[in-house]
Short mmCIF file of C-alpha atoms and ligand atoms in Angstrom, two decimals:
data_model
loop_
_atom_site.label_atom_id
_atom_site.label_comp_id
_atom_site.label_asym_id
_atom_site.label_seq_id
_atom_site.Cartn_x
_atom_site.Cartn_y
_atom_site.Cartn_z
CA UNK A 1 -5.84 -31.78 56.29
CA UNK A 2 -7.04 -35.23 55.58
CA UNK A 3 -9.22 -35.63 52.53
CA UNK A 4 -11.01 -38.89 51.05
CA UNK A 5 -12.41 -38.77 47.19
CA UNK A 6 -14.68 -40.90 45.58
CA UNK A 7 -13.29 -41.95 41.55
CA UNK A 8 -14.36 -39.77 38.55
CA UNK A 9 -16.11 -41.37 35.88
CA UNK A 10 -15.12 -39.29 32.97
CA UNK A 11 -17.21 -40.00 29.47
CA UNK A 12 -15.97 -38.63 26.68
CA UNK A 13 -17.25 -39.48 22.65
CA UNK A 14 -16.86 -37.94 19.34
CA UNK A 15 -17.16 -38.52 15.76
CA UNK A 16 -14.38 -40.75 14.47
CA UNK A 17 -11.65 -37.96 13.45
CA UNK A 18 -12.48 -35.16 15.41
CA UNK A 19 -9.30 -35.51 17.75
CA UNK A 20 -10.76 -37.45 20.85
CA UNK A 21 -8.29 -40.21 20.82
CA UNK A 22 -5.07 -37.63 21.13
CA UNK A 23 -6.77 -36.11 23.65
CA UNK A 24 -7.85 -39.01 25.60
CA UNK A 25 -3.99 -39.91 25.10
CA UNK A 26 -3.02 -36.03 26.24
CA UNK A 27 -5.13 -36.68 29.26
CA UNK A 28 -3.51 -40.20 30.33
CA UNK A 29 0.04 -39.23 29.75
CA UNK A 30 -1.07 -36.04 32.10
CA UNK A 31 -2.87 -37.24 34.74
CA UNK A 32 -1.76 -40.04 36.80
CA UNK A 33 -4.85 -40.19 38.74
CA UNK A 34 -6.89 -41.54 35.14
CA UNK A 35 -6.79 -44.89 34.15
CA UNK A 36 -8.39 -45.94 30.98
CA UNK A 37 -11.68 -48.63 30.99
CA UNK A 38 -10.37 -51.14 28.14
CA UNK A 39 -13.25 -51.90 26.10
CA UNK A 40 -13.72 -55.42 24.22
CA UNK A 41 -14.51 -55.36 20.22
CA UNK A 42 -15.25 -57.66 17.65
CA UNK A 43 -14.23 -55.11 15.34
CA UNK A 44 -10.40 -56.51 13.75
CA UNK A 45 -7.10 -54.49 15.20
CA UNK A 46 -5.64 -51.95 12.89
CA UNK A 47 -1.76 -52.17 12.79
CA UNK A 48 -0.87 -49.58 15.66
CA UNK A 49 -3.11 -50.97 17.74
CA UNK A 50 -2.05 -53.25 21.08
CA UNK A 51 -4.21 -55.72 22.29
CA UNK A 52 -5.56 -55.15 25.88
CA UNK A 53 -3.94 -51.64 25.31
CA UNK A 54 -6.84 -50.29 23.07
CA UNK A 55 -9.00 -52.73 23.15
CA UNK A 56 -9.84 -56.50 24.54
CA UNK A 57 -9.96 -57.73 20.80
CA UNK A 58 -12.53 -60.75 20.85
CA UNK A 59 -14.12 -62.85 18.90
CA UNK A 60 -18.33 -63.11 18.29
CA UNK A 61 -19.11 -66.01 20.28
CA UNK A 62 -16.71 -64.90 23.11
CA UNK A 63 -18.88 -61.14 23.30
CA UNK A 64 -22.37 -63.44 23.30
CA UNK A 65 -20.64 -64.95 26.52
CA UNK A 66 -19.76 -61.49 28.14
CA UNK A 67 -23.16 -60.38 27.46
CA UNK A 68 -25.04 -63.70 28.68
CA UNK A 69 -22.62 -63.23 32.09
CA UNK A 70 -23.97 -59.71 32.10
CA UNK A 71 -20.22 -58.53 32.26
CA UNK A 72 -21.64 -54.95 30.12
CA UNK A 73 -22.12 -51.35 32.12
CA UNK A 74 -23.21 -50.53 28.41
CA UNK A 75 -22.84 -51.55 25.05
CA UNK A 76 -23.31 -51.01 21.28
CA UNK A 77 -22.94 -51.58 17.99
CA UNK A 78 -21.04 -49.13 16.19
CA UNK A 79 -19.93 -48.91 12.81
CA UNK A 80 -21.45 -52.46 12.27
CA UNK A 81 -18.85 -53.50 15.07
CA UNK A 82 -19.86 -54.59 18.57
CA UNK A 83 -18.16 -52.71 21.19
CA UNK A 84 -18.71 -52.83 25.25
CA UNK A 85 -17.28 -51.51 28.68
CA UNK A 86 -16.86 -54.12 31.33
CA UNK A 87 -17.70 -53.97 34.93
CA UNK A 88 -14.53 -55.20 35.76
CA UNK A 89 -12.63 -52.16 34.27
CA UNK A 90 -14.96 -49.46 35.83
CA UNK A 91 -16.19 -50.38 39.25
CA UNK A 92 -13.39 -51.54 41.74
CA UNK A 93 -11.18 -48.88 40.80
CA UNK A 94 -13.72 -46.16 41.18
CA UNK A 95 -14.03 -47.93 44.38
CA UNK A 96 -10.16 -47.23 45.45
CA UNK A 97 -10.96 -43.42 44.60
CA UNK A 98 -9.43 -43.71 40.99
CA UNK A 99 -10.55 -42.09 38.22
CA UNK A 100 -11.84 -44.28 35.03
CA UNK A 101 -11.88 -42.95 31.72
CA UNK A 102 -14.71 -44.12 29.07
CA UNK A 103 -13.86 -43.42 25.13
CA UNK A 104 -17.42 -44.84 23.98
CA UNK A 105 -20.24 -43.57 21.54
CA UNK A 106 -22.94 -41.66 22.36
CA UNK A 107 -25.47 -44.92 22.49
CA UNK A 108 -22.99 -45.91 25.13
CA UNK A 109 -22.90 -42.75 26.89
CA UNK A 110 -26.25 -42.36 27.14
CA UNK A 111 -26.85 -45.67 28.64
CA UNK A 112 -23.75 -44.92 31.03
CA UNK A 113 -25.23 -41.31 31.79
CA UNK A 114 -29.11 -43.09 32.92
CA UNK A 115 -26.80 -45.36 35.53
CA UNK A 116 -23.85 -43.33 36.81
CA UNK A 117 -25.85 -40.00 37.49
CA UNK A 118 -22.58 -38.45 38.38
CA UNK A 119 -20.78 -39.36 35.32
CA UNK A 120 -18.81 -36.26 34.10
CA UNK A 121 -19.46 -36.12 30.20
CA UNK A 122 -17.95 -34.32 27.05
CA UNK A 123 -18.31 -34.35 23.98
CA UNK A 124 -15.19 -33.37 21.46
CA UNK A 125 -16.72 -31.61 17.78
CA UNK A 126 -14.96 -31.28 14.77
CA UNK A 127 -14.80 -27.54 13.85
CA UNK A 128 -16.39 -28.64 10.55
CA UNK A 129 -17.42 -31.82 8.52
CA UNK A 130 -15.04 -30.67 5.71
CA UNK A 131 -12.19 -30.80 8.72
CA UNK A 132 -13.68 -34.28 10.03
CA UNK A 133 -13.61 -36.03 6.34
CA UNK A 134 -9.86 -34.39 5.36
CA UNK A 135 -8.53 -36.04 8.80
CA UNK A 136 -10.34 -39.43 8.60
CA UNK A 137 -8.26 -39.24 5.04
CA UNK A 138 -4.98 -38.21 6.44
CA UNK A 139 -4.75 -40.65 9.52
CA UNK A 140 -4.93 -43.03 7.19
CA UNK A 141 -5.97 -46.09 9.50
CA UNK A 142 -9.59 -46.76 7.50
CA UNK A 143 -10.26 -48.21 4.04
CA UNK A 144 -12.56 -45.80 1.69
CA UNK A 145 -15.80 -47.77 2.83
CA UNK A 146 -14.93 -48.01 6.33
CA UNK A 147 -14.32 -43.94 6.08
CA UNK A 148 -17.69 -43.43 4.29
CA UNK A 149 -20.04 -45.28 6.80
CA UNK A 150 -18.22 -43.28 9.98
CA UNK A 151 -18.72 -39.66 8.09
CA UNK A 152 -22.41 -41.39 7.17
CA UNK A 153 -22.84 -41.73 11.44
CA UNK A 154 -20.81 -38.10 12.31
CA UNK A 155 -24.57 -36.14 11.61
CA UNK A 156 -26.11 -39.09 13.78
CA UNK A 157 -23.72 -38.56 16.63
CA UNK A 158 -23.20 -34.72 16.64
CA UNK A 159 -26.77 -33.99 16.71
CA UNK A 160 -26.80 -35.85 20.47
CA UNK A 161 -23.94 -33.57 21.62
CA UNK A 162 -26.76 -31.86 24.23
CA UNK A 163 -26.81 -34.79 26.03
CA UNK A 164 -23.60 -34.15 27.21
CA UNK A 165 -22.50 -31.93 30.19
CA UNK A 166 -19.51 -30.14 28.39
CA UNK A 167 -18.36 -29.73 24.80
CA UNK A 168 -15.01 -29.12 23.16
CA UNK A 169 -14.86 -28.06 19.91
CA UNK A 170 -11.31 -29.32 18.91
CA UNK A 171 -10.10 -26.92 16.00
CA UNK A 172 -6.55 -26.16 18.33
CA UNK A 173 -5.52 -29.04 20.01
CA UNK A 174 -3.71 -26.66 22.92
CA UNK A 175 -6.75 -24.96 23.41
CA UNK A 176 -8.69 -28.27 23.42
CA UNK A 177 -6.43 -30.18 25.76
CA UNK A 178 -7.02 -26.77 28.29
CA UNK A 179 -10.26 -27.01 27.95
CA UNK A 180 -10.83 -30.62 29.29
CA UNK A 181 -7.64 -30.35 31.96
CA UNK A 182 -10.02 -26.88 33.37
CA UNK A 183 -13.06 -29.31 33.20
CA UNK A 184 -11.31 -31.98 35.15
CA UNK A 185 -10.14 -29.64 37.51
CA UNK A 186 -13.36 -28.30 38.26
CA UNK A 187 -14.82 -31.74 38.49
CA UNK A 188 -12.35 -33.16 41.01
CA UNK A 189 -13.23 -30.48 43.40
CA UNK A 190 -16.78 -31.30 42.95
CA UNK A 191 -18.67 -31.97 46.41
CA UNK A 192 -20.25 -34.92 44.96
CA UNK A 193 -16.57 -37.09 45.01
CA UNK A 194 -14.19 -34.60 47.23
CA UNK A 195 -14.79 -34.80 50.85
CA UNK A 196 -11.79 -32.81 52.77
CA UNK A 197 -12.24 -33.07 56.79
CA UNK A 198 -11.57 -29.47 58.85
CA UNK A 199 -9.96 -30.50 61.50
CA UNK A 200 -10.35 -28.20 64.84
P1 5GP B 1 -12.87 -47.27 16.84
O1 5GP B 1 -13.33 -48.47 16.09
O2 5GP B 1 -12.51 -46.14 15.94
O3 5GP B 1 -11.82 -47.57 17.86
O4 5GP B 1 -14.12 -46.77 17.70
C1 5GP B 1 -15.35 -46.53 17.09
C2 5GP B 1 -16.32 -45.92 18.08
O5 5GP B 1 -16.65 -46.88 19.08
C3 5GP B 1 -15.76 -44.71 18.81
O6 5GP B 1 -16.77 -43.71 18.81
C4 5GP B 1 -15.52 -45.21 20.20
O7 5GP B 1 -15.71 -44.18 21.15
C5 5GP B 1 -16.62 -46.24 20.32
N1 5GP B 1 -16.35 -47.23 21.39
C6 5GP B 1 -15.17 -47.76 21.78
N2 5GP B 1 -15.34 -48.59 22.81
C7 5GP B 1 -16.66 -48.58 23.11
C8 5GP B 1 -17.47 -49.22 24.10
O8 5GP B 1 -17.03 -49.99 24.94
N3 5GP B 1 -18.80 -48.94 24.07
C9 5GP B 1 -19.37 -48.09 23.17
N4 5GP B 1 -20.68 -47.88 23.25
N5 5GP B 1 -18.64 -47.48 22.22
C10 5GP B 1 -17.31 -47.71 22.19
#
């Protein structure tokens, strides 16, 4: 049977510690057929962090540039950083039938959901803001402050998780990881990107 597929745009935000970052990782390790849009920040790279890996790490004059060129799908400020997703990691591999994954917040998502109608979004929840602040603590990759203004945003974000088509509340990270590799499943056999031709 020959088959043709259009690529997956798969949005998926959080709250800073509520998981989404292993399972984005989970998902990549997984699933071949994912590749991850690198976003650029002006926010500064933590130790573990590889540039062009995580992020396009750039400076503020260099993101003015970007968004003069209009080289954005969407972006934001987050945290009091700038963050954006380029054109040039999204659009010619969706156009080779490759899937593109998006870890952005929801003011990104939202934009992102308003152009790419077919977007497949989720949104990961803590299962509780006492769970959210210990693991912000124990991952230990923010200062105090830094932790303080992204539990300060957590209400913000959460209360938009009905924008999004599916939600995973990640309190098991097995049970989470199922959860979003039975959403993908579904949404690869989706009519609106899987076009198999019956033959006679
Ligand atoms: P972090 O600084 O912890 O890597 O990310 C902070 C937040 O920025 C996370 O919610 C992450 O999803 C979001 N983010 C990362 N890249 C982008 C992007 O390109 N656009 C938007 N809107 N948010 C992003």
């Amino acid at each position: 049977m020959k088959e043709t597929r259009k690529g997956m745009l798969l949005v998926i935000s959080g709250p800073s510690g509520a998981g989404k970052g292993t399972l984005v990782s989970k998902l990549l390790d997984h699933d071949p057929s994912f590749s991850f849009s690198v976003s650029v920040t002006t926010r500064g790279k933590r130790e573990n962090e590889i540039e062009d890996v995580h992020y396009h790490f750039i400076s503020e004059s260099e993101y003015d540039k970007l968004l003069e060129a209009d080289a954005f799908i969407e972006h934001a400020t987050v945290h009091g950083h700038r963050y954006g997703t380029l054109k040039s990691e999204v659009y010619e591999r969706m156009e080779k039938g490759q899937n593109v994954l998006l870890d952005i917040d929801p003011q990104g998502a939202r934009a992102v959901m308003e152009k790419e109608k077919e977007c497949v979004s989720i949104f990961i929840l803590p299962p509780s803001y006492h769970d959210l602040k210990v693991r912000l603590h124990t991952r230990n990759t923010e200062k105090e402050e830094e932790i303080a203004r992204r539990l300060g945003n957590a209400r913000g974000e959460i209360a938009q998780m009905g924008r999004y088509r599916y939600l995973i509340v990640n309190d098991d990270l097995e049970l989470a990881f199922d959860q979003l590799m039975a959403i993908v499943r579904a949404e690869k056999q989706n009519s609106v990107r899987y076009f198999p031709v019956i033959e006679e």
